[in-house]
PDB file of C-alpha atoms in Angstrom:
ATOM      1  CA  MET A   1      18.478  10.367 -15.848  1.00  0.00           C
ATOM      2  CA  LYS A   2      21.175  10.302 -18.564  1.00  0.00           C
ATOM      3  CA  ARG A   3      23.843  10.161 -15.872  1.00  0.00           C
ATOM      4  CA  ARG A   4      22.237   7.147 -14.180  1.00  0.00           C
ATOM      5  CA  ILE A   5      22.111   5.261 -17.457  1.00  0.00           C
ATOM      6  CA  ILE A   6      25.822   5.870 -17.999  1.00  0.00           C
ATOM      7  CA  TYR A   7      26.664   4.618 -14.499  1.00  0.00           C
ATOM      8  CA  PHE A   8      24.461   1.521 -14.821  1.00  0.00           C
ATOM      9  CA  GLY A   9      26.077   0.922 -18.177  1.00  0.00           C
ATOM     10  CA  LEU A  10      29.505   1.112 -16.557  1.00  0.00           C
ATOM     11  CA  SER A  11      28.468  -1.202 -13.747  1.00  0.00           C
ATOM     12  CA  GLY A  12      27.169  -3.640 -16.292  1.00  0.00           C
ATOM     13  CA  LEU A  13      30.476  -3.476 -18.216  1.00  0.00           C
ATOM     14  CA  CYS A  14      32.367  -4.042 -14.931  1.00  0.00           C
ATOM     15  CA  PHE A  15      30.106  -7.043 -14.204  1.00  0.00           C
ATOM     16  CA  VAL A  16      30.893  -8.566 -17.621  1.00  0.00           C
ATOM     17  CA  ILE A  17      34.644  -7.973 -17.054  1.00  0.00           C
ATOM     18  CA  CYS A  18      34.358  -9.593 -13.597  1.00  0.00           C
ATOM     19  CA  TYR A  19      32.552 -12.564 -15.131  1.00  0.00           C
ATOM     20  CA  ILE A  20      35.251 -12.940 -17.801  1.00  0.00           C
ATOM     21  CA  ILE A  21      37.996 -12.717 -15.214  1.00  0.00           C
ATOM     22  CA  VAL A  22      36.419 -15.396 -13.003  1.00  0.00           C
ATOM     23  CA  ARG A  23      35.708 -17.749 -15.910  1.00  0.00           C
ATOM     24  CA  SER A  24      38.824 -17.303 -17.909  1.00  0.00           C
ATOM     25  CA  PHE A  25      41.608 -16.422 -15.444  1.00  0.00           C
ATOM     26  CA  SER A  26      40.863 -18.461 -12.375  1.00  0.00           C
ATOM     27  CA  GLY A  27      44.415 -19.844 -12.435  1.00  0.00           C
ATOM     28  CA  ASN A  28      46.050 -16.474 -12.755  1.00  0.00           C
ATOM     29  CA  PRO A  29      46.366 -14.817  -9.307  1.00  0.00           C
ATOM     30  CA  VAL A  30      47.383 -11.432 -10.666  1.00  0.00           C
ATOM     31  CA  ILE A  31      44.400 -11.055 -13.013  1.00  0.00           C
ATOM     32  CA  ARG A  32      41.849 -12.977 -10.925  1.00  0.00           C
ATOM     33  CA  GLY A  33      42.983 -11.574  -7.566  1.00  0.00           C
ATOM     34  CA  PHE A  34      44.428  -8.126  -8.105  1.00  0.00           C
ATOM     35  CA  LEU A  35      42.740  -6.921 -11.332  1.00  0.00           C
ATOM     36  CA  GLY A  36      39.417  -8.518 -10.268  1.00  0.00           C
ATOM     37  CA  ASP A  37      39.504  -6.608  -6.971  1.00  0.00           C
ATOM     38  CA  ILE A  38      40.122  -3.336  -8.791  1.00  0.00           C
ATOM     39  CA  VAL A  39      37.174  -3.997 -11.162  1.00  0.00           C
ATOM     40  CA  ILE A  40      34.826  -5.035  -8.347  1.00  0.00           C
ATOM     41  CA  VAL A  41      35.349  -1.677  -6.623  1.00  0.00           C
ATOM     42  CA  LEU A  42      34.573   0.067  -9.863  1.00  0.00           C
ATOM     43  CA  LEU A  43      31.484  -2.075 -10.193  1.00  0.00           C
ATOM     44  CA  ILE A  44      30.173  -1.248  -6.744  1.00  0.00           C
ATOM     45  CA  TYR A  45      30.899   2.460  -7.135  1.00  0.00           C
ATOM     46  CA  SER A  46      29.293   2.742 -10.510  1.00  0.00           C
ATOM     47  CA  PHE A  47      26.246   0.689  -9.485  1.00  0.00           C
ATOM     48  CA  LEU A  48      25.608   2.885  -6.454  1.00  0.00           C
ATOM     49  CA  LYS A  49      26.214   5.986  -8.497  1.00  0.00           C
ATOM     50  CA  GLY A  50      23.600   4.715 -10.927  1.00  0.00           C
ATOM     51  CA  ILE A  51      21.030   4.410  -8.143  1.00  0.00           C
ATOM     52  CA  ARG A  52      21.581   7.971  -6.809  1.00  0.00           C
ATOM     53  CA  ASP A  53      23.931  10.820  -7.441  1.00  0.00           C
ATOM     54  CA  PHE A  54      25.924  10.412  -4.242  1.00  0.00           C
ATOM     55  CA  ASN A  55      28.707  12.760  -3.321  1.00  0.00           C
ATOM     56  CA  SER A  56      31.806  11.295  -5.082  1.00  0.00           C
ATOM     57  CA  ILE A  57      34.137  11.508  -2.077  1.00  0.00           C
ATOM     58  CA  LYS A  58      31.605  10.045   0.304  1.00  0.00           C
ATOM     59  CA  LEU A  59      30.770   7.261  -2.122  1.00  0.00           C
ATOM     60  CA  VAL A  60      34.366   6.286  -2.774  1.00  0.00           C
ATOM     61  CA  LEU A  61      35.014   6.254   0.948  1.00  0.00           C
ATOM     62  CA  PHE A  62      31.964   4.125   1.611  1.00  0.00           C
ATOM     63  CA  THR A  63      32.972   1.707  -1.229  1.00  0.00           C
ATOM     64  CA  LEU A  64      36.459   1.453   0.167  1.00  0.00           C
ATOM     65  CA  ALA A  65      35.207   0.957   3.725  1.00  0.00           C
ATOM     66  CA  LEU A  66      33.012  -1.884   2.445  1.00  0.00           C
ATOM     67  CA  SER A  67      35.915  -3.478   0.605  1.00  0.00           C
ATOM     68  CA  TYR A  68      38.331  -3.084   3.501  1.00  0.00           C
ATOM     69  CA  THR A  69      35.722  -4.552   5.935  1.00  0.00           C
ATOM     70  CA  THR A  70      35.233  -7.556   3.645  1.00  0.00           C
ATOM     71  CA  GLU A  71      38.989  -8.153   3.622  1.00  0.00           C
ATOM     72  CA  PHE A  72      39.137  -7.799   7.410  1.00  0.00           C
ATOM     73  CA  LEU A  73      36.382 -10.367   7.726  1.00  0.00           C
ATOM     74  CA  GLN A  74      38.486 -12.651   5.535  1.00  0.00           C
ATOM     75  CA  TYR A  75      41.351 -12.098   7.934  1.00  0.00           C
ATOM     76  CA  LEU A  76      39.099 -13.204  10.844  1.00  0.00           C
ATOM     77  CA  GLN A  77      38.012 -16.239   8.772  1.00  0.00           C
ATOM     78  CA  ILE A  78      34.363 -15.258   9.258  1.00  0.00           C
ATOM     79  CA  SER A  79      33.155 -17.792   6.696  1.00  0.00           C
ATOM     80  CA  LYS A  80      34.598 -20.611   8.810  1.00  0.00           C
ATOM     81  CA  TYR A  81      32.959 -19.329  12.006  1.00  0.00           C
ATOM     82  CA  LEU A  82      29.575 -18.994  10.234  1.00  0.00           C
ATOM     83  CA  GLY A  83      29.877 -22.448   8.671  1.00  0.00           C
ATOM     84  CA  LEU A  84      29.953 -20.984   5.154  1.00  0.00           C
ATOM     85  CA  GLU A  85      33.327 -22.229   3.976  1.00  0.00           C
ATOM     86  CA  ASN A  86      31.653 -24.576   1.459  1.00  0.00           C
ATOM     87  CA  ASN A  87      28.961 -22.134   0.331  1.00  0.00           C
ATOM     88  CA  LEU A  88      29.899 -20.795  -3.164  1.00  0.00           C
ATOM     89  CA  ALA A  89      27.698 -17.675  -2.850  1.00  0.00           C
ATOM     90  CA  ALA A  90      29.312 -16.761   0.471  1.00  0.00           C
ATOM     91  CA  GLN A  91      32.768 -17.385  -0.900  1.00  0.00           C
ATOM     92  CA  LEU A  92      32.065 -15.025  -3.852  1.00  0.00           C
ATOM     93  CA  ILE A  93      30.662 -12.296  -1.629  1.00  0.00           C
ATOM     94  CA  ILE A  94      32.887 -12.537   1.433  1.00  0.00           C
ATOM     95  CA  GLY A  95      35.911 -14.246  -0.141  1.00  0.00           C
ATOM     96  CA  SER A  96      38.047 -16.754   1.637  1.00  0.00           C
ATOM     97  CA  VAL A  97      41.680 -15.728   1.794  1.00  0.00           C
ATOM     98  CA  PHE A  98      43.068 -12.565   3.299  1.00  0.00           C
ATOM     99  CA  ASP A  99      45.661 -10.861   1.136  1.00  0.00           C
ATOM    100  CA  PRO A 100      47.154  -7.455   2.081  1.00  0.00           C
ATOM    101  CA  LEU A 101      47.631  -6.720  -1.625  1.00  0.00           C
ATOM    102  CA  ASP A 102      43.874  -6.727  -1.978  1.00  0.00           C
ATOM    103  CA  LEU A 103      43.837  -3.582   0.117  1.00  0.00           C
ATOM    104  CA  LEU A 104      46.074  -1.951  -2.449  1.00  0.00           C
ATOM    105  CA  ALA A 105      43.888  -3.177  -5.298  1.00  0.00           C
ATOM    106  CA  TYR A 106      40.750  -1.762  -3.577  1.00  0.00           C
ATOM    107  CA  THR A 107      42.563   1.583  -3.128  1.00  0.00           C
ATOM    108  CA  ILE A 108      43.562   1.694  -6.821  1.00  0.00           C
ATOM    109  CA  GLY A 109      39.991   0.819  -7.758  1.00  0.00           C
ATOM    110  CA  GLY A 110      38.648   3.605  -5.528  1.00  0.00           C
ATOM    111  CA  VAL A 111      41.014   6.139  -7.074  1.00  0.00           C
ATOM    112  CA  MET A 112      40.100   4.989 -10.538  1.00  0.00           C
ATOM    113  CA  ALA A 113      36.361   5.162  -9.757  1.00  0.00           C
ATOM    114  CA  TYR A 114      36.733   8.748  -8.414  1.00  0.00           C
ATOM    115  CA  LEU A 115      38.784   9.866 -11.387  1.00  0.00           C
ATOM    116  CA  ALA A 116      36.441   8.264 -13.884  1.00  0.00           C
ATOM    117  CA  ASP A 117      33.504   9.933 -12.138  1.00  0.00           C
ATOM    118  CA  LYS A 118      35.247  13.321 -12.461  1.00  0.00           C
ATOM    119  CA  LEU A 119      36.072  12.717 -16.101  1.00  0.00           C
ATOM    120  CA  ILE A 120      32.486  11.649 -16.861  1.00  0.00           C
ATOM    121  CA  GLY A 121      31.188  14.802 -15.153  1.00  0.00           C
ATOM    122  CA  PHE A 122      33.674  17.028 -16.924  1.00  0.00           C
ATOM    123  CA  TYR A 123      33.219  15.674 -20.460  1.00  0.00           C
ATOM    124  CA  LEU A 124      29.499  14.738 -20.493  1.00  0.00           C
ATOM    125  CA  PHE A 125      27.804  17.059 -18.047  1.00  0.00           C
ATOM    126  CA  ARG A 126      29.392  20.454 -18.316  1.00  0.00           C
TER     127      ARG A 126
END
Protein backbone atom coordinates (compact mmCIF):
# COMPACT_ATOMS: atom_id res chain seq x y z
CA MET A 1 0.00 0.00 0.00
CA LYS A 2 2.85 2.39 0.85
CA ARG A 3 4.32 1.81 -2.61
CA ARG A 4 1.05 2.75 -4.32
CA ILE A 5 0.78 5.97 -2.33
CA ILE A 6 4.30 6.93 -3.42
CA TYR A 7 3.51 6.30 -7.09
CA PHE A 8 0.20 8.16 -6.91
CA GLY A 9 2.04 11.02 -5.26
CA LEU A 10 4.59 11.01 -8.07
CA SER A 11 1.86 10.98 -10.68
CA GLY A 12 0.20 13.90 -8.91
CA LEU A 13 3.49 15.79 -8.90
CA CYS A 14 3.94 15.07 -12.61
CA PHE A 15 0.39 16.28 -13.25
CA VAL A 16 1.12 19.56 -11.48
CA ILE A 17 4.36 19.95 -13.47
CA CYS A 18 2.46 19.28 -16.72
CA TYR A 19 -0.15 21.86 -15.75
CA ILE A 20 2.55 24.45 -15.00
CA ILE A 21 4.29 23.70 -18.29
CA VAL A 22 1.07 24.09 -20.29
CA ARG A 23 -0.01 27.27 -18.50
CA SER A 24 3.36 29.02 -18.22
CA PHE A 25 5.47 27.80 -21.12
CA SER A 26 3.05 27.49 -24.03
CA GLY A 27 5.29 29.73 -26.15
CA ASN A 28 8.46 27.79 -25.44
CA PRO A 29 8.65 24.73 -27.73
CA VAL A 30 11.55 23.16 -25.84
CA ILE A 31 9.88 23.23 -22.45
CA ARG A 32 6.28 22.79 -23.65
CA GLY A 33 7.08 20.21 -26.30
CA PHE A 34 10.14 18.30 -25.26
CA LEU A 35 10.14 18.53 -21.46
CA GLY A 36 6.36 18.20 -21.37
CA ASP A 37 6.56 14.92 -23.30
CA ILE A 38 9.16 13.56 -20.89
CA VAL A 39 6.97 14.44 -17.90
CA ILE A 40 3.82 12.98 -19.44
CA VAL A 41 5.53 9.60 -19.84
CA LEU A 42 6.58 9.78 -16.19
CA LEU A 43 3.00 10.66 -15.25
CA ILE A 44 1.48 7.72 -17.13
CA TYR A 45 4.07 5.27 -15.78
CA SER A 46 3.72 6.39 -12.15
CA PHE A 47 -0.08 6.50 -12.34
CA LEU A 48 -0.28 2.94 -13.67
CA LYS A 49 2.32 1.78 -11.14
CA GLY A 50 0.12 3.30 -8.44
CA ILE A 51 -2.84 1.23 -9.57
CA ARG A 52 -0.97 -2.08 -9.59
CA ASP A 53 2.59 -3.24 -9.11
CA PHE A 54 3.24 -4.04 -12.76
CA ASN A 55 6.52 -5.50 -13.94
CA SER A 56 8.73 -2.47 -14.53
CA ILE A 57 10.05 -3.50 -17.94
CA LYS A 58 6.61 -4.45 -19.24
CA LEU A 59 5.11 -1.23 -17.91
CA VAL A 60 7.76 1.00 -19.46
CA LEU A 61 7.37 -0.83 -22.78
CA PHE A 62 3.59 -0.41 -22.60
CA THR A 63 3.93 3.28 -21.75
CA LEU A 64 6.36 3.83 -24.62
CA ALA A 65 4.14 1.88 -27.04
CA LEU A 66 1.20 4.07 -26.03
CA SER A 67 3.28 7.22 -26.51
CA TYR A 68 4.72 6.13 -29.85
CA THR A 69 1.25 5.13 -31.07
CA THR A 70 -0.09 8.55 -30.16
CA GLU A 71 2.72 10.19 -32.10
CA PHE A 72 2.08 7.90 -35.09
CA LEU A 73 -1.60 8.89 -35.01
CA GLN A 74 -0.48 12.51 -35.12
CA TYR A 75 1.59 11.68 -38.17
CA LEU A 76 -1.55 10.24 -39.80
CA GLN A 77 -3.49 13.38 -38.77
CA ILE A 78 -6.13 11.23 -37.10
CA SER A 79 -7.76 14.25 -35.42
CA LYS A 80 -8.52 15.72 -38.85
CA TYR A 81 -10.03 12.48 -40.15
CA LEU A 82 -12.17 12.09 -37.03
CA GLY A 83 -13.30 15.72 -37.20
CA LEU A 84 -11.66 16.53 -33.86
CA GLU A 85 -9.20 19.20 -34.98
CA ASN A 86 -11.16 21.88 -33.07
CA ASN A 87 -11.81 19.74 -29.99
CA LEU A 88 -9.53 20.90 -27.14
CA ALA A 89 -9.79 17.63 -25.19
CA ALA A 90 -8.87 15.59 -28.26
CA GLN A 91 -5.97 17.91 -29.00
CA LEU A 92 -4.63 17.47 -25.46
CA ILE A 93 -4.96 13.69 -25.53
CA ILE A 94 -4.01 12.91 -29.13
CA GLY A 95 -2.01 16.02 -29.92
CA SER A 96 -1.95 17.69 -33.27
CA VAL A 97 1.56 17.92 -34.71
CA PHE A 98 3.92 15.07 -35.45
CA ASP A 99 7.47 15.72 -34.28
CA PRO A 100 10.16 13.04 -34.47
CA LEU A 101 11.88 14.64 -31.47
CA ASP A 102 8.84 13.67 -29.41
CA LEU A 103 9.87 10.04 -29.87
CA LEU A 104 13.22 10.89 -28.28
CA ALA A 105 11.48 12.72 -25.43
CA TYR A 106 9.22 9.70 -24.83
CA THR A 107 12.23 7.41 -24.75
CA ILE A 108 14.04 9.65 -22.27
CA GLY A 109 10.89 9.73 -20.14
CA GLY A 110 10.63 5.94 -20.26
CA VAL A 111 14.26 5.49 -19.19
CA MET A 112 13.80 8.04 -16.41
CA ALA A 113 10.62 6.28 -15.21
CA TYR A 114 12.37 2.92 -15.15
CA LEU A 115 15.41 4.28 -13.31
CA ALA A 116 13.25 6.18 -10.81
CA ASP A 117 11.26 3.01 -10.20
CA LYS A 118 14.44 1.06 -9.50
CA LEU A 119 15.76 3.79 -7.18
CA ILE A 120 12.47 3.90 -5.28
CA GLY A 121 12.55 0.14 -4.88
CA PHE A 122 16.18 0.14 -3.81
CA TYR A 123 15.99 2.96 -1.27
CA LEU A 124 12.49 2.57 0.11
CA PHE A 125 11.62 -1.11 -0.14
CA ARG A 126 14.73 -3.16 0.61
